[in-house]
Coordinates of C-alpha atoms in Angstrom, one line a residue:
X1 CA 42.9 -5.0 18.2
X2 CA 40.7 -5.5 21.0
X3 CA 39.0 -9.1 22.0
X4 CA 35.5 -8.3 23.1
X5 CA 34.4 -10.5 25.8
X6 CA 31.5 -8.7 27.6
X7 CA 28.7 -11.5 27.5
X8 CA 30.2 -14.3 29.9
X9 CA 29.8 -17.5 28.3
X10 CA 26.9 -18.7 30.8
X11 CA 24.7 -15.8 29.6
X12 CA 24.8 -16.7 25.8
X13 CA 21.9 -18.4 24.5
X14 CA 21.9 -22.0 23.2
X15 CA 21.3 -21.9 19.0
X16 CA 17.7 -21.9 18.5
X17 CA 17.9 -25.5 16.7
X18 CA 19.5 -27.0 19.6
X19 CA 17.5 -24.9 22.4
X20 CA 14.2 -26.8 20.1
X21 CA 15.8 -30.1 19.6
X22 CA 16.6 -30.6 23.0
X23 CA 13.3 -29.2 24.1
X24 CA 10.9 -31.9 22.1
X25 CA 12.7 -34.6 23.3
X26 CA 13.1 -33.9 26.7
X27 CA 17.0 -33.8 26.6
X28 CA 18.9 -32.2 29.3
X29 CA 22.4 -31.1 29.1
X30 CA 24.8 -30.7 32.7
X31 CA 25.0 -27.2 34.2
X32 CA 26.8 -25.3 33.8
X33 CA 28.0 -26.2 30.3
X34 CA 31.7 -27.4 30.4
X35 CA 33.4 -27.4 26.8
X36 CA 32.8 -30.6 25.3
X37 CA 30.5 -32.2 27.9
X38 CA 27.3 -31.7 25.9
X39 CA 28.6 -32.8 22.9
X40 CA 30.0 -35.9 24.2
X41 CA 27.0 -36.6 26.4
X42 CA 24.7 -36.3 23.4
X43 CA 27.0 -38.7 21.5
X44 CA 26.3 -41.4 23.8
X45 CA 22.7 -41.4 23.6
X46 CA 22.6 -41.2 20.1
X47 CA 20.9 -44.2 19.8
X48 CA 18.2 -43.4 21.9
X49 CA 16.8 -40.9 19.2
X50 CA 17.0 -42.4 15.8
X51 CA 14.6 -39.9 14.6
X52 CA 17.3 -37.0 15.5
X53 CA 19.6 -36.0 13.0
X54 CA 22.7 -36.7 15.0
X55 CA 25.4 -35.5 13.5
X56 CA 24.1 -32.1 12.5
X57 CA 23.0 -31.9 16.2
X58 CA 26.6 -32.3 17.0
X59 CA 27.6 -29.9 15.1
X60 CA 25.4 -27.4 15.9
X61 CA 26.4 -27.5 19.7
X62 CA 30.1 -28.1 19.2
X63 CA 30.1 -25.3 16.5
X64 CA 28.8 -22.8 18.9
X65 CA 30.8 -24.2 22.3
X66 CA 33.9 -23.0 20.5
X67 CA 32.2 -20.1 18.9
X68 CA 31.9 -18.8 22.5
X69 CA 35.4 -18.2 22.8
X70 CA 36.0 -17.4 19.1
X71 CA 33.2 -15.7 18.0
X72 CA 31.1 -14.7 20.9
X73 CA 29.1 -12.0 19.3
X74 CA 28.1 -15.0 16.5
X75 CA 27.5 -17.3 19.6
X76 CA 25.1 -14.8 21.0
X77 CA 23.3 -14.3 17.9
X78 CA 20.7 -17.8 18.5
X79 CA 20.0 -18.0 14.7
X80 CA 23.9 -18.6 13.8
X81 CA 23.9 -22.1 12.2
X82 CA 27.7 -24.0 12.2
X83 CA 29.7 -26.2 10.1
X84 CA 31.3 -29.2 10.9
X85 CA 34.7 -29.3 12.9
X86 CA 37.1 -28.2 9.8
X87 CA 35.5 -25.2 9.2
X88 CA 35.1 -23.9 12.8
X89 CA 39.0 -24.3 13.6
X90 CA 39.6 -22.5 10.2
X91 CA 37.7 -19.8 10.5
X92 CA 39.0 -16.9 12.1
X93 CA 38.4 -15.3 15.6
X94 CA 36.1 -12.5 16.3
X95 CA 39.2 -10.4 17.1
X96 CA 41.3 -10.9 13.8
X97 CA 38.4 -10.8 11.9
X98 CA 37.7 -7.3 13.3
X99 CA 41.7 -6.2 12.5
X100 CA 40.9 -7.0 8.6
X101 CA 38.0 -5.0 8.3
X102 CA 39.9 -2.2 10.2
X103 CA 42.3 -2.6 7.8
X104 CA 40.0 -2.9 4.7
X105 CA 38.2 0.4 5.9
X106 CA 41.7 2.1 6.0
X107 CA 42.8 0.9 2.5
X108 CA 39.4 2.3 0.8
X109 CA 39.2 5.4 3.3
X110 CA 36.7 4.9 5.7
X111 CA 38.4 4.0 8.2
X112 CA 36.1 6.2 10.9
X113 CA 33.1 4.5 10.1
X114 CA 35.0 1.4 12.1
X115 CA 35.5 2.9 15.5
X116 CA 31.9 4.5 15.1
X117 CA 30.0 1.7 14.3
X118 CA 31.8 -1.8 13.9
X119 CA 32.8 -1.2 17.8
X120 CA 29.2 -0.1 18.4
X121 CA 27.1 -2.0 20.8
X122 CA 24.2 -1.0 18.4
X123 CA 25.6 -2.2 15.4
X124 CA 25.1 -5.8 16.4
X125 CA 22.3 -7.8 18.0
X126 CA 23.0 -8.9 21.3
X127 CA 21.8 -12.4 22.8
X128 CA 18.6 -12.6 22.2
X129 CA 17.8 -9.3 19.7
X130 CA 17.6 -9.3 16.2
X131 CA 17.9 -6.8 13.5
X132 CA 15.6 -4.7 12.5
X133 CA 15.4 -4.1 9.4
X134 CA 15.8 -0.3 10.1
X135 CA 19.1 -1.2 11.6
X136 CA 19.8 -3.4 8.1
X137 CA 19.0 -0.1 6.1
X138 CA 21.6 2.0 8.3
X139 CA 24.2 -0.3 7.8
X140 CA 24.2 -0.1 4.3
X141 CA 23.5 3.7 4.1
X142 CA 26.5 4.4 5.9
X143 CA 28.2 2.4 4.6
X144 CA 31.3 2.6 1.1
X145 CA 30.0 3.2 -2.2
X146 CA 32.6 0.7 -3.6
X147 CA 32.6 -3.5 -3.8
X148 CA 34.6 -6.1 -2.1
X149 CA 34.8 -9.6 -3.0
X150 CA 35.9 -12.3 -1.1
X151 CA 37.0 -15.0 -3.6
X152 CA 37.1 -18.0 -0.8
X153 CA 34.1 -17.3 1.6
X154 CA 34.2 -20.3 3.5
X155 CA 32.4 -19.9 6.8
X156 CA 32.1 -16.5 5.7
X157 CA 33.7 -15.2 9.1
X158 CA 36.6 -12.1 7.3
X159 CA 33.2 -11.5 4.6
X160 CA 31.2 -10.6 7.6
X161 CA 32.7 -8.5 9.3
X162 CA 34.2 -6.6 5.9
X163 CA 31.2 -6.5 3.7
X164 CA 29.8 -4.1 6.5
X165 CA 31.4 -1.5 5.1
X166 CA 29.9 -1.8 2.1
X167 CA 27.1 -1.2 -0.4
X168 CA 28.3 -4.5 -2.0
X169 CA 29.9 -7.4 -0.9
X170 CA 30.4 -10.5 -2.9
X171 CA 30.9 -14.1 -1.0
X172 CA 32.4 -17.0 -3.6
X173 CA 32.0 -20.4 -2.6
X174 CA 32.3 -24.1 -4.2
X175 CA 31.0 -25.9 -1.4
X176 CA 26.7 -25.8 -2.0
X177 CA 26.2 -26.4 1.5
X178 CA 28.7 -24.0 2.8
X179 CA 26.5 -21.6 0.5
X180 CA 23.0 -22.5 2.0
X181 CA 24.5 -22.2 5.4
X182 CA 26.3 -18.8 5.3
X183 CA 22.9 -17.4 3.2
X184 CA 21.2 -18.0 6.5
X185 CA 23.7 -16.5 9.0
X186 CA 24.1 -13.5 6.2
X187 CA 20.4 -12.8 6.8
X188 CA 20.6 -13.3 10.3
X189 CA 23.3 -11.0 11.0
X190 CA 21.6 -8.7 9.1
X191 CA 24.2 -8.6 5.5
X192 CA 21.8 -7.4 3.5
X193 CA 24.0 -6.7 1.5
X194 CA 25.6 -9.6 0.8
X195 CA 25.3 -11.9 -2.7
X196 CA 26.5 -15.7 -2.2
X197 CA 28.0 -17.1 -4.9
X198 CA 28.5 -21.0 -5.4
X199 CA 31.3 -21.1 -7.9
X200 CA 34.6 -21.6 -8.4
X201 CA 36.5 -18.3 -6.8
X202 CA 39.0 -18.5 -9.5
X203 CA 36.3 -19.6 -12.2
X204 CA 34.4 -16.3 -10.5
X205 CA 37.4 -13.9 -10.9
X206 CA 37.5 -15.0 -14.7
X207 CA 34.1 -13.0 -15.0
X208 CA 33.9 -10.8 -12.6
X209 CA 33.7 -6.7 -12.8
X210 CA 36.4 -4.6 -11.0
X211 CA 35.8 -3.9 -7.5
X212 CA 37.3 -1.6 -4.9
X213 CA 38.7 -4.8 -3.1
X214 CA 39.6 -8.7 -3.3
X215 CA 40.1 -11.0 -0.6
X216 CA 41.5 -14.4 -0.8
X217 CA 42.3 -16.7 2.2
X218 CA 44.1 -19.9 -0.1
X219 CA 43.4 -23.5 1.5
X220 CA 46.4 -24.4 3.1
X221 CA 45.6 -28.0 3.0
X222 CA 46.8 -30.5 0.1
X223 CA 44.7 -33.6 -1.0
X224 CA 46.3 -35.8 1.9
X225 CA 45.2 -33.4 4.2
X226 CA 48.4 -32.3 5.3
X227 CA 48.8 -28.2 5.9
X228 CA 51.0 -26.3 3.1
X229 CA 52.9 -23.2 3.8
X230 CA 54.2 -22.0 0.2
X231 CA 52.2 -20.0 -1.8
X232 CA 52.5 -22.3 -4.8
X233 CA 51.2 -24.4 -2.7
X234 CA 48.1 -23.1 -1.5
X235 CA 44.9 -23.0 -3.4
X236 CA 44.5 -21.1 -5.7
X237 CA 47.6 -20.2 -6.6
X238 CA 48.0 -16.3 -5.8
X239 CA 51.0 -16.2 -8.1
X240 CA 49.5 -17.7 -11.2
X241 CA 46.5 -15.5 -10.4
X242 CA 48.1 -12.0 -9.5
X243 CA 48.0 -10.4 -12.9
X244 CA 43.9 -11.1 -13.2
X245 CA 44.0 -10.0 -9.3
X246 CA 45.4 -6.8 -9.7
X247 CA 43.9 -6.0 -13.0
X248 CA 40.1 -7.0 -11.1
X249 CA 40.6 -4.7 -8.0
X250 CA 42.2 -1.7 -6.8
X251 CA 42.9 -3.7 -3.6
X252 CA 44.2 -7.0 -3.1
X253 CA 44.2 -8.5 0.1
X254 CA 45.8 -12.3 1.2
X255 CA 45.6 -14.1 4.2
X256 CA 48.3 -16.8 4.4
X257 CA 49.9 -19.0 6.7
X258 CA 51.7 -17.7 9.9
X259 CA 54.5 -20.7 9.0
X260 CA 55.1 -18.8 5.7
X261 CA 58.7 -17.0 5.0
X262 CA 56.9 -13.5 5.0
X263 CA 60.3 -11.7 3.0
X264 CA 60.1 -14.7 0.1
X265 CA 56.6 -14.4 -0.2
X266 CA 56.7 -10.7 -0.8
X267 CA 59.8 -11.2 -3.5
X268 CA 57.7 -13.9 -5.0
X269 CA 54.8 -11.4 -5.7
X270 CA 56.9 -8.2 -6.5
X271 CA 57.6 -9.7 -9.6
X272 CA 55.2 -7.7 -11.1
X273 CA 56.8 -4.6 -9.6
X274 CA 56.6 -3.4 -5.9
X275 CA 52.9 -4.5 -5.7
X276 CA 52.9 -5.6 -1.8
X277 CA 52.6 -2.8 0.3
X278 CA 52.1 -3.7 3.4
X279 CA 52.5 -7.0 5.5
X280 CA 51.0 -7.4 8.5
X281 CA 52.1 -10.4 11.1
X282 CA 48.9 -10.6 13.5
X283 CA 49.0 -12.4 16.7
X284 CA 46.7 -12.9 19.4
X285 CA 47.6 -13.2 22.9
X286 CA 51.5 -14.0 21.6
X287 CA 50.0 -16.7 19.7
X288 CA 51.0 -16.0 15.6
X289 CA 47.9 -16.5 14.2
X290 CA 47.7 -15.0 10.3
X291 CA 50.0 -13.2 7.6
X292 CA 48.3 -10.5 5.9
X293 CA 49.6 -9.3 2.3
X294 CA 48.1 -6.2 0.5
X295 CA 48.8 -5.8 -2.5
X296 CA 48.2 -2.5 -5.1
X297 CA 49.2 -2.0 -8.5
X298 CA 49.6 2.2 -9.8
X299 CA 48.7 3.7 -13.1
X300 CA 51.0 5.4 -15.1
X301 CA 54.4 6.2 -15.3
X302 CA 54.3 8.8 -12.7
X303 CA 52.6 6.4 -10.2
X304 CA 55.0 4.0 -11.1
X305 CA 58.0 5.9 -10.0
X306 CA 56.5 6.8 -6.7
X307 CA 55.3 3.0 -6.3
X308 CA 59.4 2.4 -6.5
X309 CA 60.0 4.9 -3.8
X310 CA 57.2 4.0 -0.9
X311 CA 59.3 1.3 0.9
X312 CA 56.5 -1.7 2.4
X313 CA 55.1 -0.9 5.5
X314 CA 55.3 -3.8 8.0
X315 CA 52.7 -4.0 10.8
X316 CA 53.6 -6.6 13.7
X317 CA 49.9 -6.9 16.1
X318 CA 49.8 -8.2 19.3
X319 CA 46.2 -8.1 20.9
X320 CA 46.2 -4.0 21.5
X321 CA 50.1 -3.5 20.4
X322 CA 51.5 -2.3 17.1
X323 CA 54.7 -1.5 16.3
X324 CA 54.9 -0.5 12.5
X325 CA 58.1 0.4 10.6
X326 CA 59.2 1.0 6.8
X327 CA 61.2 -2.1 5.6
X328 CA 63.9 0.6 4.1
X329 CA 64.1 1.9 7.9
X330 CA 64.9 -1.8 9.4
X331 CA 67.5 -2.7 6.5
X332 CA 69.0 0.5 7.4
X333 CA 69.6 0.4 11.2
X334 CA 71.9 -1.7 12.8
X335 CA 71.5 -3.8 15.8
X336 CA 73.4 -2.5 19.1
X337 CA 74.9 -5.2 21.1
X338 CA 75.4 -5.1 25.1
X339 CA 78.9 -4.2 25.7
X340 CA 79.0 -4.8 29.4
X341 CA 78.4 -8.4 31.3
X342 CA 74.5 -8.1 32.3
X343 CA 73.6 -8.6 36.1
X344 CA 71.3 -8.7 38.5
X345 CA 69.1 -5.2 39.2
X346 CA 69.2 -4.8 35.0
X347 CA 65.9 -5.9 33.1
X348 CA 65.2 -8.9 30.5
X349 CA 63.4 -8.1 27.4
X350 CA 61.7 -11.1 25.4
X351 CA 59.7 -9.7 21.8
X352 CA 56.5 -10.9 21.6
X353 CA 55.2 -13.4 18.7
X354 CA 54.5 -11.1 15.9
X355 CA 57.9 -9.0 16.3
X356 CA 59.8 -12.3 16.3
X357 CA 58.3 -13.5 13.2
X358 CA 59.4 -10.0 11.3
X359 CA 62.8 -10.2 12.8
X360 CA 62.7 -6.8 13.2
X361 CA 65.6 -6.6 16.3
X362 CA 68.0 -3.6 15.4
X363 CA 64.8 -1.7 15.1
X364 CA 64.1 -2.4 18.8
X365 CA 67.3 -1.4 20.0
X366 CA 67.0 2.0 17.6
X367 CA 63.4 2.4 19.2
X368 CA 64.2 1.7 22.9
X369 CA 67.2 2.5 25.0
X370 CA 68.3 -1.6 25.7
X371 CA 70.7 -3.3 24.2
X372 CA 70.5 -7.4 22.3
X373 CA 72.4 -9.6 24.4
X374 CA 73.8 -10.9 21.0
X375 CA 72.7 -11.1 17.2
X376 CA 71.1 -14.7 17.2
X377 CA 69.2 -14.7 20.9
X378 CA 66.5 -12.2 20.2
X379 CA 66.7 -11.4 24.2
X380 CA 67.4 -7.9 25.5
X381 CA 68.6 -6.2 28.0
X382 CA 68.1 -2.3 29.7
X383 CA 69.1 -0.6 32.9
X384 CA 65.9 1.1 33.2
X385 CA 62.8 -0.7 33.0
X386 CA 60.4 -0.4 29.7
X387 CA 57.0 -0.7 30.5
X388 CA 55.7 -0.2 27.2
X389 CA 58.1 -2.5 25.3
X390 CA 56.1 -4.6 22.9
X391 CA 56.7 -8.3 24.3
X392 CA 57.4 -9.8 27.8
X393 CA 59.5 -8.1 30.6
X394 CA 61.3 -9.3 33.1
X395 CA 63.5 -8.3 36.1
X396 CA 67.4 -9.6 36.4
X397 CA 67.4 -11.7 39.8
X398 CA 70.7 -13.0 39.3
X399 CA 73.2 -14.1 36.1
X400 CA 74.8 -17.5 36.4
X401 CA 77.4 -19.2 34.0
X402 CA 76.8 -22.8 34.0
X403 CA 79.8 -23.3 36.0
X404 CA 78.6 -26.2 38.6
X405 CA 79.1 -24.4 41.6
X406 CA 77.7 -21.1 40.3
X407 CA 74.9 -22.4 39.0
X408 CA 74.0 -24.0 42.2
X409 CA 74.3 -21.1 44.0
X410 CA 71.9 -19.1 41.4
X411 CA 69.5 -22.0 41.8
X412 CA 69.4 -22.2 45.6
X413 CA 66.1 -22.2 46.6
X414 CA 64.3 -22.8 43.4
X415 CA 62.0 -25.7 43.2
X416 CA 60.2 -25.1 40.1
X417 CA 60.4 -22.4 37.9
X418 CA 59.1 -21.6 33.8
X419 CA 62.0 -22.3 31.5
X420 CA 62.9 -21.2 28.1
X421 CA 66.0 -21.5 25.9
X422 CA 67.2 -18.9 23.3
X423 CA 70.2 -20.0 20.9
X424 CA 71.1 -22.4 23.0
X425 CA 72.4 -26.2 22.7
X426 CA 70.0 -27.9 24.6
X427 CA 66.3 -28.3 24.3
X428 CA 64.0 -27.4 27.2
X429 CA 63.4 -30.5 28.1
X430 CA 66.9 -31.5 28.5
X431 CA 68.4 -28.5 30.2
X432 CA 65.6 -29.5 33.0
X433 CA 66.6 -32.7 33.6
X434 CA 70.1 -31.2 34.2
X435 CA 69.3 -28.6 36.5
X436 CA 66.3 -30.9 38.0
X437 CA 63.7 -28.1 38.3
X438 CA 60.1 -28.4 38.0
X439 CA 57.7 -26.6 35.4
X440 CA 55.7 -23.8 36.7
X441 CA 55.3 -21.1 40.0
X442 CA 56.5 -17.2 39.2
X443 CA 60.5 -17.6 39.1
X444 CA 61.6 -17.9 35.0
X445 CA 65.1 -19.1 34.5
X446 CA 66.5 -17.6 30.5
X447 CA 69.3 -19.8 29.1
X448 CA 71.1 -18.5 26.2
X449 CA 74.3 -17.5 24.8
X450 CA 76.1 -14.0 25.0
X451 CA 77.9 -11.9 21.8
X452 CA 81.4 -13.5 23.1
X453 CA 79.6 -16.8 22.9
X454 CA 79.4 -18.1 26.8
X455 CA 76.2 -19.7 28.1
X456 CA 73.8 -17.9 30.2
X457 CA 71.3 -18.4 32.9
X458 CA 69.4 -15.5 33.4
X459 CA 67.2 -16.0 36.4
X460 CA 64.2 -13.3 36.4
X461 CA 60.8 -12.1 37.7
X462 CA 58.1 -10.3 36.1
X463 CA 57.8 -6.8 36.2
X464 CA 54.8 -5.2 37.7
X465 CA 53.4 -3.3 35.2
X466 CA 51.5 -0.2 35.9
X467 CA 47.5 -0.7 34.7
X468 CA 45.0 2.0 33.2
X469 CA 43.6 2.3 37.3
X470 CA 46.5 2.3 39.1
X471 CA 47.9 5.4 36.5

């Protein structure tokens, strides 16, 4: 899952409404750009242009400052219009966006057509092209004869950059003005394609054909406002849905909440049967971000049985990394514990976001030749070092009880260092008032507690890890 960031943010147009605005009334912004400035800038002099819708303005500029980082290829496109602040920081990024519809293309069997043409310099516009509609036809040509649906469109981000594979792509909507807006950046991203619905989505499902596949991305807000992380509590309702889901597609897909208890969530909708397949915990840049579901339903008794054998398929994605495993094969293994007292010269293993979140540890220690440093700290430890161990790696420097004396003498030297705590009694904050270190510099200090239950401090350094060039 690659995070495309070849246009630097000073060569990206402004959006063609606020490139005009500014430009009739004589508005200047500071150079270069800093995130927030504009917006803030332009809030102050609000009252010196009644005749300026304001708060659309706003938008427009703070909608496309954090699509920059989010969704540069959308930032670069100058006809892209925004929504106000809610949508933007729902929405998802450019880079998970482009994971679902690798996904999507997978589940329906094109998955080919993704690294030849979503990947494709040509199969966007850059700043300042547009598509032609030549370009348009191609896109549809090549792309699936089936339909997908996506039953909560929102800012019509995930519908984007799935409906491009193909011939029919169905965006469902409530919100009119979400509607209008997302008909325009359709057309100018060149979705064809693409029908806008405003309705209902579950109102929608109610009447709609079968399709190839469904996407729903539930609310996770309730009516104070306050973010949800059940199922039951999202909106709609997957669960009270899932019958009429599976019936209406071959493939159901739901994005959910990284908070969510992935292992209840799946028991929650195998009621029907083993209809989850696959669960995939996405993370970018060790950041958990979204909690992917995918749901299929067989037919007939012979589908049925082999439903009942296929174990579900887990995918844990970190940026580029993805360590995938068969839930049967991670109930079965066991997790091998260090049997010796670690020390200095050995190397520190810390899983990264999405691996933690699955809980998936005796896999890592049947996978790769390190040991856990006990069952509840989720910290490992090799003799060798693993450069291509999915998380953060570290060299031993020294190990410390937190015997006074020995811990002073581990600590000599060390005026700041980065400091985390793994089943451990005291917070982070606490532990460095004790030892009176300061946050930060290259030097990160591990406290935790061993499979015979003493307290650590593992003081470490980062590994050098050999690059692409230096290979």
């Amino acid at each position: 899952m690659k995070q495309k960031n070849d246009i630097s943010h000073s060569e990206l147009p402004l959006p063609r409404y606020v490139r005009d605005v500014l430009s009739k009334h004589n508005i200047s912004l500071p150079s270069p750009l800093g995130e927030g400035a504009g917006v803030r800038l332009l809030a102050l002099q609000s009252h010196r242009y009644p005749d300026i819708d304001m708060p659309f303005l706003l938008d427009q500029l703070a909608g496309w400052q954090t699509a920059r980082t989010k969704l540069p290829s959308w930032a670069a496109n100058e006809d892209i219009i925004y929504p106000p602040h809610l949508s933007m920081e729902q929405c998802s990024s450019e880079q998970t966006a482009e994971y679902k519809a690798r996904l999507v293309a997978r589940l329906v069997g094109v998955y080919n057509l993704v690294s030849s043409d979503l990947n494709n310099d040509c199969s966007r516009p850059s700043a300042g092209e547009e598509t032609t509609p030549k370009q348009q036809e191609n896109h549809v040509r090549n792309s699936f004869e089936g339909s997908f649906c996506d039953l909560t469109g929102g800012f019509g981000v995930d519908f984007s950059f799935i409906a491009r594979r193909f011939k029919r792509a169905i965006y469902v909507e409530q919100q009119e003005k979400l509607c209008e807006l997302v008909r325009h950046n359709f057309h100018a991203l060149g979705l064809t394609q693409a029908e806008v619905v405003n309705d209902d989505g579950t109102a929608y499902l109610h009447q709609l054909d079968h399709v190839s596949v469904l996407f729903l991305d539930p609310a996770r807000r309730n009516e104070q406002g306050g973010k949800t992380v059940l199922i039951s509590d999202c909106t709609p309702d997957v669960l009270a849905l899932e019958e009429e889901l599976l019936e209406k597609a071959d493939t159901v897909v739901i994005k959910l909440s990284p908070m969510l208890d992935w292992h209840r969530a799946v028991d929650e909708l195998n009621r029907l049967g083993n209809v989850v397949r696959e669960v995939h915990i996405v993370s970018v840049r060790n950041e958990c971000k979204e909690l992917l579901l995918v749901l299929q339903r067989t037919k007939g008794e012979k589908d049925d049985k082999m439903a009942t054998e296929k174990a579900l398929q887990v995918f844990c994605v970190n940026d580029e990394s993805i360590v995938s495993y068969s839930l049967d094969e991670a109930l079965s293994t066991s997790q091998r514990l260090l049997s010796a007292v670690p020390k200095a010269g050995q190397y520190l293993y810390e899983p990264n976001a999405s691996l933690m979140k699955a809980g998936c540890f005796a896999l890592l220690t049947a996978r790769y030749p390190l040991s856990a440093l006990s069952l509840n700290s989720h910290l490992f430890v090799s003799e060798e070092a693993i450069n291509e161990f999915p998380g953060r790696k570290f060299e031993i420097t020294a190990v410390s009880s937190f015997n006074k004396k020995e811990l002073r003498r581990s600590l000599s030297r060390i005026e700041k260092a980065n400091l985390a705590v793994r089943n451990f009694p005291m917070s982070v904050a606490d532990l460095r008032k004790r030892l009176k270190i300061k946050e930060g510099g290259d030097i990160y200090l591990f406290a935790t507690t061993d499979a015979e239950s003493n307290h650590l401090l593992f003081v470490c350094k980062k590994t050098a890890i050999p690059t692409c060039d230096s290979q």
